[in-house]
Coordinates of C-alpha atoms in Angstrom, one line a residue:
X1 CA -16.8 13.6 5.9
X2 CA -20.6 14.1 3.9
X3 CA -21.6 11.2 1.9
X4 CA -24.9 11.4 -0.6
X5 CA -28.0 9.9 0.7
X6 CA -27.7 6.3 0.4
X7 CA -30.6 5.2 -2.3
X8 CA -29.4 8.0 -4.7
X9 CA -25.4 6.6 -4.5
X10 CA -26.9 3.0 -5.1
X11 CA -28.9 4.5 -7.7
X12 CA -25.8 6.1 -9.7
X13 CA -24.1 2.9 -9.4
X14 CA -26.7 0.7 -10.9
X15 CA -26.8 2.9 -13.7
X16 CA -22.9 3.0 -14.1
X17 CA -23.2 -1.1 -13.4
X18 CA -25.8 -1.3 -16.6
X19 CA -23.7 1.1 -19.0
X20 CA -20.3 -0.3 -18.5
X21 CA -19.2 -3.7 -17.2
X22 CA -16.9 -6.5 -18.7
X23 CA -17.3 -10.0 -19.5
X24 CA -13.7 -11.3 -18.9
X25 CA -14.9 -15.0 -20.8
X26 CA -16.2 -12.5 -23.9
X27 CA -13.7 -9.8 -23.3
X28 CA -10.1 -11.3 -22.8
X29 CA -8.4 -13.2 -25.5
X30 CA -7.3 -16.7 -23.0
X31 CA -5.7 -18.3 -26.3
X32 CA -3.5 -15.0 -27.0
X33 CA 0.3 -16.4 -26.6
X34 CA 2.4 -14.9 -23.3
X35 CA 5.1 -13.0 -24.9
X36 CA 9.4 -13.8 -24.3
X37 CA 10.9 -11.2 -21.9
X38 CA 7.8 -9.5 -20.3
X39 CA 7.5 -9.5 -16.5
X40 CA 4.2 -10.6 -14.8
X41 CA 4.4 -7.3 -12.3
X42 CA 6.8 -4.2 -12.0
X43 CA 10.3 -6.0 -11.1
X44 CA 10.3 -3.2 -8.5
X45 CA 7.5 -4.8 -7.2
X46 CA 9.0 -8.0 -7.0
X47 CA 9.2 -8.7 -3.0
X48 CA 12.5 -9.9 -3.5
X49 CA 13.7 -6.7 -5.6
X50 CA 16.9 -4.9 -4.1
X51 CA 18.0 -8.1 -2.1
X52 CA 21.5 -10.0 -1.8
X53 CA 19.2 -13.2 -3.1
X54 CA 17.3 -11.0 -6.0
X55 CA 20.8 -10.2 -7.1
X56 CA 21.7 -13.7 -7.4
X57 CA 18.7 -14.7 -9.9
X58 CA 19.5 -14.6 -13.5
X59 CA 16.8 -12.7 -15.7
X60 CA 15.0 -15.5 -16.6
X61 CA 14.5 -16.5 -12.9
X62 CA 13.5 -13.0 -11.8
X63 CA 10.9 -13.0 -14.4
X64 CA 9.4 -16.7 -13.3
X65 CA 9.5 -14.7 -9.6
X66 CA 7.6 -12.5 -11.2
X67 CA 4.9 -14.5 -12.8
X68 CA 4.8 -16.8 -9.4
X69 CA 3.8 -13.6 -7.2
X70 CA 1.4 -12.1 -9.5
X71 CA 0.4 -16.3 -9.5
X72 CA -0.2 -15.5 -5.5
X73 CA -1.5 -11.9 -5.7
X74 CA -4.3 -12.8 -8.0
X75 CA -5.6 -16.1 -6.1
X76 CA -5.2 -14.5 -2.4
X77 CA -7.4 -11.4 -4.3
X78 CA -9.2 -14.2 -5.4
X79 CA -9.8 -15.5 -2.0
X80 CA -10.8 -12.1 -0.3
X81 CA -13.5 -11.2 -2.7
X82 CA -14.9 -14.5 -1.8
X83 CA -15.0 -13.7 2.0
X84 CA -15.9 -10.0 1.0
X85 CA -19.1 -11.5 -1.3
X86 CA -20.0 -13.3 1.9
X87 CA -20.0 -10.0 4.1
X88 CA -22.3 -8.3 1.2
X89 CA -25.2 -11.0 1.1
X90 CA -24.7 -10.6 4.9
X91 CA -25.5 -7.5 4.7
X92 CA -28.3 -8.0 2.0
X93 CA -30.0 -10.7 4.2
X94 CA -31.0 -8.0 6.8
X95 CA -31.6 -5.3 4.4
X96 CA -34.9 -4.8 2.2
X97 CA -34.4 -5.8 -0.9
X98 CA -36.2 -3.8 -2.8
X99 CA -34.2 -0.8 -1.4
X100 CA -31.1 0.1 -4.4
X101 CA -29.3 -0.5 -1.8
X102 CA -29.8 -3.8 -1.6
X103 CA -29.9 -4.3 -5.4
X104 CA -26.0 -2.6 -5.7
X105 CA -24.8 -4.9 -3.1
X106 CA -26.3 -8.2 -5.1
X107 CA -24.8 -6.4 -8.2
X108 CA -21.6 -6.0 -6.6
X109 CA -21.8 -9.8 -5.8
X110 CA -22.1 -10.6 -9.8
X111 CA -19.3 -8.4 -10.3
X112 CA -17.2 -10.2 -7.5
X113 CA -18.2 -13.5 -9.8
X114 CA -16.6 -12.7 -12.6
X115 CA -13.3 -11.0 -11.1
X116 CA -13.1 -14.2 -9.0
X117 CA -13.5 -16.1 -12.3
X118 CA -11.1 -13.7 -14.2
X119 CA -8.4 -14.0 -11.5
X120 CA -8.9 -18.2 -11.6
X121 CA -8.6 -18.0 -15.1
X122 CA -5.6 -15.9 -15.1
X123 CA -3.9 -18.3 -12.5
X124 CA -4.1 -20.9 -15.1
X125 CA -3.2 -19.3 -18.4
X126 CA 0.0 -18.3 -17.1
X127 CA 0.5 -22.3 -15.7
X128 CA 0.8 -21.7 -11.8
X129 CA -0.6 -23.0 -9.2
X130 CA -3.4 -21.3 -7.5
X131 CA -1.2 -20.7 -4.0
X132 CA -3.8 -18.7 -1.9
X133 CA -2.8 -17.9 1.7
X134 CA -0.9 -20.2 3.7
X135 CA -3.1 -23.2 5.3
X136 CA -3.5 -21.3 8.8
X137 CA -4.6 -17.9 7.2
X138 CA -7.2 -19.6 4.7
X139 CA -8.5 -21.5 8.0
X140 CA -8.7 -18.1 9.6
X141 CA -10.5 -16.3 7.3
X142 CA -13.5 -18.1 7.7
X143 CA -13.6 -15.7 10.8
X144 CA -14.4 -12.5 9.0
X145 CA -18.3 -12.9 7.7
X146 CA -19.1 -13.8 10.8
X147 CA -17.0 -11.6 13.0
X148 CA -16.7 -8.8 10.7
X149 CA -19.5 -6.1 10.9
X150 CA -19.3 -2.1 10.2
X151 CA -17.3 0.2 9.4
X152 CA -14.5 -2.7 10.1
X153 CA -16.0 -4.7 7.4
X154 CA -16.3 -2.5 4.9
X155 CA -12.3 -0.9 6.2
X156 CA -10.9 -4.1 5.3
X157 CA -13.0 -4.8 2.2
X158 CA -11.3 -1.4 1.2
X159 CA -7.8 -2.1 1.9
X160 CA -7.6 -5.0 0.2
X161 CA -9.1 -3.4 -2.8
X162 CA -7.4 -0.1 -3.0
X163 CA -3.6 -2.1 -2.6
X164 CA -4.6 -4.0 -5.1
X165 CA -6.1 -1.3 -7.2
X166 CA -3.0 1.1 -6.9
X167 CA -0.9 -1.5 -8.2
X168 CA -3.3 -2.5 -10.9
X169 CA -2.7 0.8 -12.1
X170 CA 0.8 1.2 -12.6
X171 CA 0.3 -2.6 -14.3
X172 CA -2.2 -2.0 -16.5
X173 CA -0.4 0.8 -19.1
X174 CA 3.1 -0.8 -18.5
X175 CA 4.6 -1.9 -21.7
X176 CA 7.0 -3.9 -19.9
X177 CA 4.1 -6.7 -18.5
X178 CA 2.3 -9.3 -20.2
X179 CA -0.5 -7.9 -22.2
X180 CA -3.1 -10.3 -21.0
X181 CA -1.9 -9.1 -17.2
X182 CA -2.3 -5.8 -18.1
X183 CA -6.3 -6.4 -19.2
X184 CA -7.0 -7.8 -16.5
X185 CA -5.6 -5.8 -14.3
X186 CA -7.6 -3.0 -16.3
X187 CA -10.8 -4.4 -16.2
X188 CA -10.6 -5.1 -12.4
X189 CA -9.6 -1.7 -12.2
X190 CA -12.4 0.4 -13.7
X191 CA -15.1 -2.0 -12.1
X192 CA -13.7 -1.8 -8.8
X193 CA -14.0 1.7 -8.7
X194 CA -17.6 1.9 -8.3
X195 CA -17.1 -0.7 -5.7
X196 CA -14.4 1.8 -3.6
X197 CA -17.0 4.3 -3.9
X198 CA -20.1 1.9 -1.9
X199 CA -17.8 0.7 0.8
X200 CA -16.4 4.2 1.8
X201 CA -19.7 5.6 2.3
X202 CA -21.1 2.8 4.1
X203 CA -18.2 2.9 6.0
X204 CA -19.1 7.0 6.8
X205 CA -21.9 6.2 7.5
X206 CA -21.4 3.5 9.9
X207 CA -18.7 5.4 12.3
X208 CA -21.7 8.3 12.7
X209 CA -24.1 5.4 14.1
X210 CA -21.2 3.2 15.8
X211 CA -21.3 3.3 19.6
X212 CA -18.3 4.6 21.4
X213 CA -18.0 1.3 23.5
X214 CA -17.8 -0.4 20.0
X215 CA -15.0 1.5 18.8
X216 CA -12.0 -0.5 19.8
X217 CA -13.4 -3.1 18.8
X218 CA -13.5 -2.0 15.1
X219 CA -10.1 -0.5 15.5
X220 CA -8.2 -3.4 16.4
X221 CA -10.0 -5.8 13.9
X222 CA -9.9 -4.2 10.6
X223 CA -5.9 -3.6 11.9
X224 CA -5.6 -7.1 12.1
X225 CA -7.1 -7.9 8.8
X226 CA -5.3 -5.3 7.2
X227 CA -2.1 -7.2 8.9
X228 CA -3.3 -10.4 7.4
X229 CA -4.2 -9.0 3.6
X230 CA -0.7 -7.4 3.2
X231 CA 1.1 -10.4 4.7
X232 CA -0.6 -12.8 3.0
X233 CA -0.2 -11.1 -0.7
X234 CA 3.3 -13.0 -0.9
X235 CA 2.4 -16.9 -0.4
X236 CA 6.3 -18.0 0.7
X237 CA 6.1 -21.2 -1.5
X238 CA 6.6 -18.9 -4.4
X239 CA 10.1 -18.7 -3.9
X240 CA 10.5 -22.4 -4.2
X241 CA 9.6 -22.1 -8.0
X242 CA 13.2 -20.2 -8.5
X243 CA 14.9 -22.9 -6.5
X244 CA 15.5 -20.6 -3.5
X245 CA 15.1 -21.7 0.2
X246 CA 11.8 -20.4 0.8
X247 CA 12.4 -19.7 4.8
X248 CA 15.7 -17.6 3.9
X249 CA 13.9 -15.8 1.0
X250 CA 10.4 -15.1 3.2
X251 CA 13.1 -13.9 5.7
X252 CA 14.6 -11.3 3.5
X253 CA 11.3 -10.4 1.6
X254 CA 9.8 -9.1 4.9
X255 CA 12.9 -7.4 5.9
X256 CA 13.4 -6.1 2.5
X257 CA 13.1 -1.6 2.9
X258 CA 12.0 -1.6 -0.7
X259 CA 9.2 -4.6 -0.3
X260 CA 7.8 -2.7 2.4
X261 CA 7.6 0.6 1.0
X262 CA 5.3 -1.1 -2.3
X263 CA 3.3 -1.8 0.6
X264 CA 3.2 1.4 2.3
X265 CA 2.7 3.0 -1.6
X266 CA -0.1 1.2 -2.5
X267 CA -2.0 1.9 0.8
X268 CA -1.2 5.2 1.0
X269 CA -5.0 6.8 -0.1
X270 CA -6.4 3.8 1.9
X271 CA -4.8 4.5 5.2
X272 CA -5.3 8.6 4.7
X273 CA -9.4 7.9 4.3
X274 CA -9.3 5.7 7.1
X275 CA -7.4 7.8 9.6
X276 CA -9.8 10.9 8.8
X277 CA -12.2 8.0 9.1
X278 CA -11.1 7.6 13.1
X279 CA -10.3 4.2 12.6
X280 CA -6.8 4.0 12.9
X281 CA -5.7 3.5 16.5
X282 CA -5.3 2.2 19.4
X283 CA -5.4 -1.1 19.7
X284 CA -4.8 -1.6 16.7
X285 CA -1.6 -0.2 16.3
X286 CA 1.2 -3.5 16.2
X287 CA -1.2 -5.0 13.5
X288 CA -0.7 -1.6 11.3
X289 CA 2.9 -1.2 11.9
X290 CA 3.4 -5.1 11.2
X291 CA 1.1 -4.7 8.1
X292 CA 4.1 -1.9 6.5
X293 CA 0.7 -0.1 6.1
X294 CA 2.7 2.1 8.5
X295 CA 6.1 3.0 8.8

């Protein structure tokens, strides 16, 4: 796997940065009405989709489901780009800063800014409540900057944005959503690019200096994170916004065949560039299966 040398990437993506970014306060009408009858994801998407409980909603429900997840997608994205902006000025405090390097990770920071404002604002257009993960995850997370470093950090920075960029995609030229969904979802998605581009050579280059007693190590944490990004996407107390019993439906959402394959869809580029990465292994390996990032 050959990356470009590291100042000349950083240098193409400052450029890119300068010619083409979005100001989602400038560039998204927040006053533009929701429309009647448009979902807020796929309803294939919908966790609940295919189940005896799904099958119970009426069509108004099933589209309130659907505004409630995409409610929980976009503040739990919300949350990781926060821990993620944490790892990157980590990085930048031990880096020269005068190095493009450097100067593409602080510019990835800005553009973290304004997604994490984008998502927050989208949360409360669309009148839900900003769920997050569950109390013991959030706690958790405060873990990562700290014991997340290498080609583990910049794994799990990149499964949590290429999920969320796979299904951005099929979101964003679906007539069937919400329009204002749809730019955000396709502004997140042509920024984010350039950001899936950094971490994947960084992450290269990190397994060629990585030292083989550090190596399961790396494998079993960016397994677990990658356990804790996919089953945290969902926050269960969505389910209570369509009156259902939220331990019943959290039960049948994680068993649901078609749930899990979404996941295993959207990860699909992900987990191939990590496995030809060598970081998919043992022990790591419950995490992954109990992520759906793996049948």
């Amino acid at each position: 796997m050959r990356v470009a040398d590291r100042e000349k990437t950083a240098e193409r993506l400052l450029k890119s940065s300068a010619e083409k970014f979005y100001d989602p306060e400038v560039d998204i009408d927040w006053s533009a009405p929701l429309a009647d009858g448009l979902f807020y994801i796929p309803e294939q998407r919908i966790s609940l989709y295919g189940t005896p409980l799904y099958d119970s909603l009426t069509p108004e429900q099933r589209i309130e489901l659907s505004k409630h997840e995409l409610a929980s997608i976009a503040s739990v994205g919300l949350w990781f780009e926060l821990l993620l902006m944490q790892m990157l000025v980590k990085v930048v405090y031990n880096t020269d800063p005068t190095s493009r390097h450097a100067q593409y990770a602080l510019t990835e920071v800005a553009d973290e800014c304004r997604h994490s404002t984008m998502f927050a604002r989208l949360v409360e257009r669309i009148g839900c409540p900003p769920y997050g993960p569950v109390r013991s995850t959030h706690r958790l997370g405060k873990l990562l900057p700290t014991i997340g470093y290498g080609p583990a950090m910049y794994g799990s920075i990149l499964v949590a944005e290429e999920i969320l960029d796979r299904l951005q995609r099929e979101v964003m030229n679906d007539s069937s959503i919400q329009p204002i969904v749809r730019m955000v979802n396709r502004i997140h998605v042509l920024e984010e690019a350039r950001h899936v581009r950094f971490a994947r050579e960084e992450l290269v280059r990190g397994m060629a200096d990585l030292k083989g007693y550090e190596l399961p190590y790396q494998k079993w944490l960016i397994g677990y994170v990658s356990m804790m990004i996919t089953r945290t996407l969902i926050n269960p107390a969505v389910y209570a916004a369509v009156g259902l019993d939220v331990r019943e439906a959290r039960r049948q959402a994680l068993a649901n065949p078609r749930f899990q394959e979404t996941i295993r869809w959207s990860g699909e580029r992900i987990m191939s560039f990590l496995d030809e990465a060598g970081l998919i292994g043992k022990p790591g390996m419950r995490s992954w299966r109990r992520s759906f990032l793996i049948g």
